[in-house]
Amino acid sequence: MKGITQHITILDHLLMGLAAGLAAYSSLASIGQDTFAMVFAIGSVLAALVGHALRTSLPLKFTTMTSGFLYALVAIAMVAFARPLNELLPPPGYPWQIIMAGIFTWTVMVCGIVAWRDSTLCFQAVPCIAIFGLVGAFDTFKLASLFFFIFLICTATLFFRSHARRMVIQAEEALEPSSSETLTSEDVVKHVMQSGAWRWMAGPEWAVISALVIIMMSALGAPAIRTTIEPITQALRVNVPNNLPRPASANVGNNTNDSYQVGRGPASFFNTPVGKVKVDHPRLLRSGTFDRFSGTGWSRLTSARGVRPFLGTGPSSRREAEPYDVDSIMPQGQAIDFSYKVLRGSASPLNLPGEPLTLSLERGKLRINPDGTVEVVELPVPTEYSATVRVFDGAVGDRSTTAPPLNNQSIFYDVTWVSPEVRSLALEITDGATADAEKAERIMQYIGDNCRYSLNAPAVPTGKNVVDHFLFDSKLGYCDLFASAFASLARAAGLPTRIATGLLMRDPQRDERGYYTVKDSDYHMWAEVYFEEIGWVAFDATAYAEDVTDQEEQQSRSDWSKIFQSALLIVAAVAGLGLVIRSLFDSFQPKGVRARASLVNKQYLLFQRRLEKSTGKPRRMGETMLEYLDRVGSNDPVSRETYLIFERLFFARAADSDEAAAREARSAVQRWQESRQK
């Protein structure tokens, strides 16, 4: 118990501040607020230091009595002022569906100022654990697991120190009874050892059981929590490009929202098959389009749903796709047959390789939108569908672009959010081009030559135009950034352009039944330009770009390896320095001081093992020695006297000498053993 007092120290506040900082950083990083994440992390530590300064400067009675009340008051204030506090963050802040994450984040930072007692210091772990639970459900911050592990270490250390302080207080209260009390030495020992704090320290088994319980709760409870909270977190995940652990609800390809945020951070996938496709050869399968750019994302205008209904009913119905006018959208082209089997996710909207001519479903009703995309509008959703679609596989040649035959045609030329720098670049790239197709090809080639493709590209900083940041700053991104850059440059060059989402069939091999397999990693975004007498022609700017995803992952692993090695060197250096200091410290102590603890403890363990062997009953988990002696019915006064000698040697404040204590322990065991042999 050396080094542990009944007083809270600055180390306890720092442990709490670091734990709160890790939780706050994880919370903000999970919604792309990296800059403020660092501010909150540092702020949590500073708040803890301010709390320490206030605790040491204010009267002890005041801090003891008011800490819990003030903590609750501040937490209530965080709830009451959740909206104005959220507005202090860069827009959009925390989505309102997960505002509790923001409330917890503000709470763990601000409440560190009034955490003056062990109870309030330790209670900080509750909102922190809630934050990590939400961050795990969002699944957008890759370092969350590492931060949670460090958080557990800090919290466990704080809990241990708090528990140790409680033990010291109870021991001092027992060993220094008031003058009105008359306690024998045996009464004092029994009072100490049977008090709550000491009782739970009777053996290490409880720690093992507690760890196993936590592991079981994590393994069994975490999936249930994740499933419960997922309907809320889908609002976040749907805007993360190619982040597809659940293709049914969160992906680029089957995006049913009317808006899409671009450049939201690293993308991930599991290469899980989501469908089987039968078509003449691998193609782009379009499921949605976007036409209005805001500088940070895309939304739908001309493709508003519900304008032109097309109904088809099962089973196996085939209806002409009217009143959708395919001839006006794509006058030329060839008809091909296509079928799609849904393995995972939803069949709505449909993934189609061209403009729909006829559609066949086993069941359900359809609605065709003005942009040619098709949705299932009445459940049950089909698991398989077939279509005949019109595609154009010829060369564009010198045909000119034109406004598509849709309402709000000007939206496809809109450059409101296209910066002057991008407009100037577009004119520079297309200077001298004699045909619109050449302009589009030059733009695609420029992006591919100057930008690199990576699924690990970081999120675009909040408030920045995503295209400007991609083209002039980072020059690193994934499909939505490439498509947005192409569309902005093409519009600046006078080409009518929109964004399309769906699937890029990458697997060139058919199975034995003639089907291609599409995976969650095939969800994609590209741009389309409208040409006269042809229709919408796809331009995928990622086709010419270098894919550096694997290189970045290898570099990331290399960086982490270097960090890990550096950390090991630092730990080894600190441990070595600690051993040197400890050795120097021990060298100035009498030999008996160094030997006493180990010798007395060795004799105590010898006494316990022999006692268990003689009675034939092992000591139970958490059972004190006095309880054990009472249970086995040992009325031998020598056994009880021997045990009380050890208690005095362990917990008494002074002894005649350390060497004498070691000799007394050894003699006590010898006398007990001799008494058992009589």
Short mmCIF file of C-alpha atoms in Angstrom, two decimals, residues 304-312 320-324 365-370 373-375 377:
data_model
loop_
_atom_site.label_atom_id
_atom_site.label_comp_id
_atom_site.label_asym_id
_atom_site.label_seq_id
_atom_site.Cartn_x
_atom_site.Cartn_y
_atom_site.Cartn_z
CA ALA A 304 -37.70 13.78 -59.13
CA ARG A 305 -39.57 10.60 -58.39
CA GLY A 306 -43.25 10.12 -59.00
CA VAL A 307 -43.53 12.40 -62.06
CA ARG A 308 -44.06 9.73 -64.70
CA PRO A 309 -45.45 6.50 -63.25
CA PHE A 310 -44.98 3.19 -64.99
CA LEU A 311 -46.77 0.25 -63.45
CA GLY A 312 -45.99 -3.40 -64.05
CA GLU A 320 -43.93 -1.32 -72.48
CA ALA A 321 -42.12 1.42 -70.59
CA GLU A 322 -44.62 4.18 -71.33
CA PRO A 323 -45.15 7.09 -70.92
CA TYR A 324 -41.36 7.21 -70.55
CA LYS A 365 -45.10 -2.69 -58.96
CA LEU A 366 -42.70 -0.36 -60.73
CA ARG A 367 -42.28 3.35 -61.22
CA ILE A 368 -40.09 4.80 -63.94
CA ASN A 369 -38.54 8.21 -63.34
CA PRO A 370 -37.85 10.94 -65.94
CA THR A 373 -34.23 4.92 -63.47
CA VAL A 374 -36.77 2.40 -62.21
CA GLU A 375 -37.99 1.76 -58.66
CA VAL A 377 -42.97 1.15 -55.36
#
